[in-house]
Coordinates of C-alpha atoms in Angstrom, one line a residue:
M1 CA 32.8 -5.8 29.8
K2 CA 33.9 -5.7 25.8
D3 CA 31.1 -5.5 23.1
K4 CA 31.0 -8.5 20.7
N5 CA 28.9 -6.9 18.2
L6 CA 30.8 -3.0 18.5
L7 CA 33.6 -3.3 15.8
F8 CA 37.2 -2.3 16.2
N9 CA 37.7 1.7 15.1
P10 CA 41.0 2.0 13.3
F11 CA 39.5 5.2 12.3
R12 CA 40.4 6.3 15.4
L13 CA 44.3 6.3 15.3
I14 CA 43.8 8.9 13.1
S15 CA 41.5 11.3 16.0
P16 CA 41.2 10.3 19.3
T17 CA 38.0 13.0 19.0
L18 CA 36.0 11.3 16.0
D19 CA 33.0 10.1 18.3
S20 CA 31.9 14.1 18.6
E21 CA 33.6 15.0 15.7
A22 CA 31.4 13.1 13.5
S23 CA 28.0 13.8 15.4
R24 CA 28.4 17.5 13.8
I25 CA 27.5 15.8 10.5
E26 CA 24.5 17.2 8.8
E27 CA 26.6 21.3 9.7
L28 CA 30.0 19.0 8.1
Y29 CA 27.9 18.9 5.3
E30 CA 27.3 22.0 4.0
T31 CA 31.4 23.0 5.0
P32 CA 34.1 22.8 2.7
P33 CA 36.0 20.1 1.5
T34 CA 39.7 22.0 3.5
D35 CA 37.7 22.1 6.1
V36 CA 37.1 18.5 7.0
T37 CA 39.2 17.9 9.6
C38 CA 40.0 13.5 10.0
L39 CA 39.1 10.5 7.9
E40 CA 36.1 9.4 10.0
E41 CA 34.6 12.8 8.8
G42 CA 35.6 12.9 5.4
L43 CA 34.4 9.6 5.0
L44 CA 30.5 10.0 6.6
V45 CA 30.7 13.9 3.9
M46 CA 32.0 11.3 1.1
C47 CA 28.7 8.8 1.8
S48 CA 25.6 11.7 2.5
K49 CA 26.8 13.5 -0.8
L50 CA 27.7 10.1 -3.0
I51 CA 23.8 9.5 -1.8
E52 CA 22.5 12.8 -2.3
M53 CA 24.3 12.5 -5.9
T54 CA 21.7 9.1 -6.6
D55 CA 19.4 10.7 -5.5
C56 CA 19.4 13.0 -8.3
V57 CA 20.5 11.1 -10.9
R58 CA 17.5 9.0 -9.5
K59 CA 15.6 11.9 -10.5
S60 CA 16.7 13.4 -13.4
L61 CA 16.7 9.9 -14.7
I62 CA 12.6 9.9 -15.1
L63 CA 12.4 13.9 -15.0
S64 CA 14.6 15.5 -17.3
D65 CA 15.6 17.5 -15.1
S66 CA 18.4 20.4 -16.1
E67 CA 19.1 21.3 -11.9
R68 CA 19.1 18.0 -10.2
M69 CA 21.7 17.2 -12.6
T70 CA 23.6 20.1 -12.1
V71 CA 23.4 19.7 -8.1
C72 CA 24.9 15.9 -9.0
E73 CA 27.4 17.7 -10.7
I74 CA 28.3 19.6 -8.3
L75 CA 28.0 17.0 -5.6
G76 CA 30.7 15.3 -7.9
K77 CA 32.9 17.7 -7.2
E78 CA 32.6 17.9 -4.2
V79 CA 33.3 14.6 -3.3
H80 CA 36.7 14.1 -5.7
D81 CA 38.2 16.7 -4.1
E82 CA 37.4 14.9 -0.2
E83 CA 39.6 12.3 -1.5
K84 CA 42.0 14.9 -2.6
G85 CA 42.5 16.0 0.8
L86 CA 41.5 12.8 2.3
T87 CA 44.5 10.2 1.1
G88 CA 47.1 13.0 0.8
D89 CA 45.9 13.3 4.7
L90 CA 46.7 9.7 5.0
V91 CA 49.6 9.0 2.5
C92 CA 51.4 12.0 5.4
Y93 CA 50.7 10.3 8.5
P94 CA 53.9 9.6 9.9
D95 CA 52.4 5.9 11.0
T96 CA 50.1 4.6 7.6
K97 CA 52.6 2.3 6.9
G98 CA 51.2 0.0 9.3
K99 CA 48.5 -2.7 9.1
V100 CA 45.4 -0.9 9.5
L101 CA 46.4 2.4 8.1
K102 CA 47.5 1.1 4.7
A103 CA 44.4 -0.9 4.8
I104 CA 42.4 1.9 4.7
V105 CA 44.0 4.0 3.5
L106 CA 41.9 3.1 0.2
F107 CA 38.4 4.6 1.6
P108 CA 38.3 7.7 0.2
G109 CA 39.7 6.9 -3.1
H110 CA 37.0 3.6 -3.6
L111 CA 34.7 6.7 -2.4
E112 CA 35.6 8.7 -5.5
R113 CA 34.9 5.3 -7.7
V114 CA 32.0 5.1 -6.6
G115 CA 31.0 8.5 -7.7
D116 CA 32.4 8.7 -10.9
L117 CA 30.3 5.8 -11.3
I118 CA 27.0 8.0 -10.8
E119 CA 28.6 10.6 -12.5
A120 CA 29.3 7.9 -15.4
I121 CA 24.8 7.6 -15.2
L122 CA 24.4 11.3 -14.7
N123 CA 26.1 11.2 -18.3
V124 CA 23.1 8.7 -19.4
S125 CA 20.6 11.4 -18.0
R126 CA 21.4 13.3 -20.0
I127 CA 22.1 12.0 -23.2
K128 CA 18.7 10.0 -22.7
A129 CA 17.4 13.8 -22.3
R130 CA 19.4 15.0 -25.3
D131 CA 17.8 12.3 -27.7
G132 CA 14.6 11.9 -26.3
I133 CA 15.0 8.0 -25.6
P134 CA 12.6 6.5 -23.6
F135 CA 12.4 3.7 -21.4
S136 CA 9.9 1.0 -20.9
D137 CA 7.6 0.8 -17.9
K138 CA 9.7 -2.8 -16.6
A139 CA 12.6 -0.6 -17.4
L140 CA 12.0 2.4 -14.7
K141 CA 10.3 -0.5 -12.3
E142 CA 13.9 -1.4 -11.8
L143 CA 15.9 1.0 -11.7
Q144 CA 13.6 2.4 -9.4
D145 CA 14.4 -0.9 -7.6
L146 CA 17.7 -1.1 -8.2
F147 CA 18.7 2.7 -7.0
A148 CA 16.1 2.0 -3.8
L149 CA 18.5 -0.8 -2.9
F150 CA 22.3 1.0 -3.5
T151 CA 20.6 4.2 -1.1
E152 CA 20.4 2.1 1.6
V153 CA 23.5 0.1 0.9
L154 CA 25.5 3.5 1.1
K155 CA 23.3 4.2 4.0
T156 CA 24.2 0.7 5.7
F157 CA 27.3 1.6 4.8
R158 CA 27.5 5.3 6.5
D159 CA 25.8 4.0 9.3
V160 CA 28.6 0.9 10.1
I161 CA 31.4 4.3 10.0
L162 CA 29.3 6.3 12.4
N163 CA 28.9 3.3 14.4
R164 CA 31.0 0.0 13.6
N165 CA 28.0 -2.3 14.2
R166 CA 28.4 -6.1 13.6
N167 CA 26.0 -6.4 12.9
V168 CA 25.0 -3.9 10.6
L169 CA 28.5 -4.5 8.8
E170 CA 26.9 -7.9 8.2
N171 CA 23.9 -6.7 6.9
L172 CA 25.5 -4.4 4.7
L173 CA 27.7 -7.8 3.6
T174 CA 24.5 -9.3 2.8
Q175 CA 22.8 -6.0 1.4
N176 CA 26.3 -5.9 -1.3
N177 CA 25.7 -9.4 -2.3
K178 CA 21.8 -9.2 -3.5
L179 CA 22.6 -5.9 -5.3
A180 CA 25.0 -7.8 -7.3
Q181 CA 22.4 -10.4 -8.4
M182 CA 20.0 -8.1 -8.9
T183 CA 22.3 -6.4 -11.4
V184 CA 22.6 -10.0 -12.8
D185 CA 18.8 -10.3 -12.6
F186 CA 17.7 -7.2 -14.6
A187 CA 20.3 -7.4 -17.0
L188 CA 19.2 -10.9 -18.0
A189 CA 14.9 -9.8 -18.2
H190 CA 16.1 -6.8 -20.3
E191 CA 18.4 -9.2 -23.1
D192 CA 15.0 -10.7 -23.8
R193 CA 13.2 -7.8 -23.6
L194 CA 15.2 -7.2 -26.2
L195 CA 15.2 -9.8 -28.2
E196 CA 11.2 -9.4 -28.1
G197 CA 11.3 -6.4 -29.0
L198 CA 9.6 -4.6 -26.2
C199 CA 13.6 -2.2 -26.1
S200 CA 14.9 0.1 -29.1
P201 CA 18.9 -0.2 -29.5
K202 CA 19.6 2.9 -28.3
A203 CA 17.5 3.2 -24.6
S204 CA 19.4 -1.0 -24.7
S205 CA 22.7 0.3 -23.8
L206 CA 22.2 3.4 -21.9
Y207 CA 20.4 0.5 -19.7
L208 CA 23.5 -1.6 -19.8
D209 CA 25.9 1.5 -18.3
I210 CA 23.2 2.1 -16.2
L211 CA 23.4 -1.9 -14.5
D212 CA 27.0 -2.0 -15.0
S213 CA 27.9 1.7 -12.8
I214 CA 25.2 0.7 -10.3
K215 CA 27.7 -3.9 -10.0
G216 CA 30.9 -1.9 -9.7
A217 CA 29.8 0.9 -6.9
N218 CA 28.2 -1.5 -5.4
A219 CA 31.6 -3.4 -5.6
H220 CA 33.3 -1.1 -3.9
I221 CA 31.4 -0.3 -1.1
K222 CA 31.3 -4.4 -0.3
Q223 CA 35.9 -3.7 -0.9
M224 CA 36.3 -2.1 2.5
S225 CA 33.1 -4.1 4.1
E226 CA 34.9 -6.4 3.3
V227 CA 38.2 -4.8 5.0
L228 CA 36.8 -3.7 8.3
L229 CA 35.1 -6.9 9.0
Q230 CA 39.0 -8.3 8.2
L231 CA 40.1 -5.4 10.5
A232 CA 37.4 -6.8 13.3
D233 CA 39.2 -10.0 13.4
S234 CA 42.6 -9.1 13.9
P235 CA 44.9 -9.0 16.4
E236 CA 44.8 -5.5 16.5
A237 CA 41.1 -5.3 17.4
D238 CA 41.8 -5.7 20.7

């Protein structure tokens, strides 16, 4: 009997041996993008690199750590390379016109855009360090909470790809909504600080750039999550 919590795996249409391949995720993480052989492998590796990029940029905001900034930049380039390879393979796949493949063909691009938005935060880190712009303790606490939840969103999305569990996917959508609301709440709290003179105008624009980037990155993850849920309930899932 089919487990009702086990999601239909759209990635299996591209490679029938994904389970064994995906189990090598730690080994694959160190391989060049050109050596990744299937969609699921590539998405898992991209997610792992996005998680590390997020950790690097979070710490660089607080510590102005140039070494972590460099690591983040290198990982961002690898994410870009990964997207080109995976999207190219999908477009060249014989059955790309099918409904399922049409639904997931943009997944590598969505993850690349997440990388772009993390790189935008990296640029904020560099400006903040270069110009010596301080953030208030309240703003730093908000950013810690924001990055913590965003990291969980990325990890949960990676878990959905690897394990295809409906409960995990529904939890991911809950996290997406919570993170979206958090960006709204923090923007309003920031506005109050600015009006009260507790935040400098230079810090204000940088802080809002971070909120906008996280909001946009979360939207890309949510869009993919909703696609997976739609596919799980489609006739192809049988």
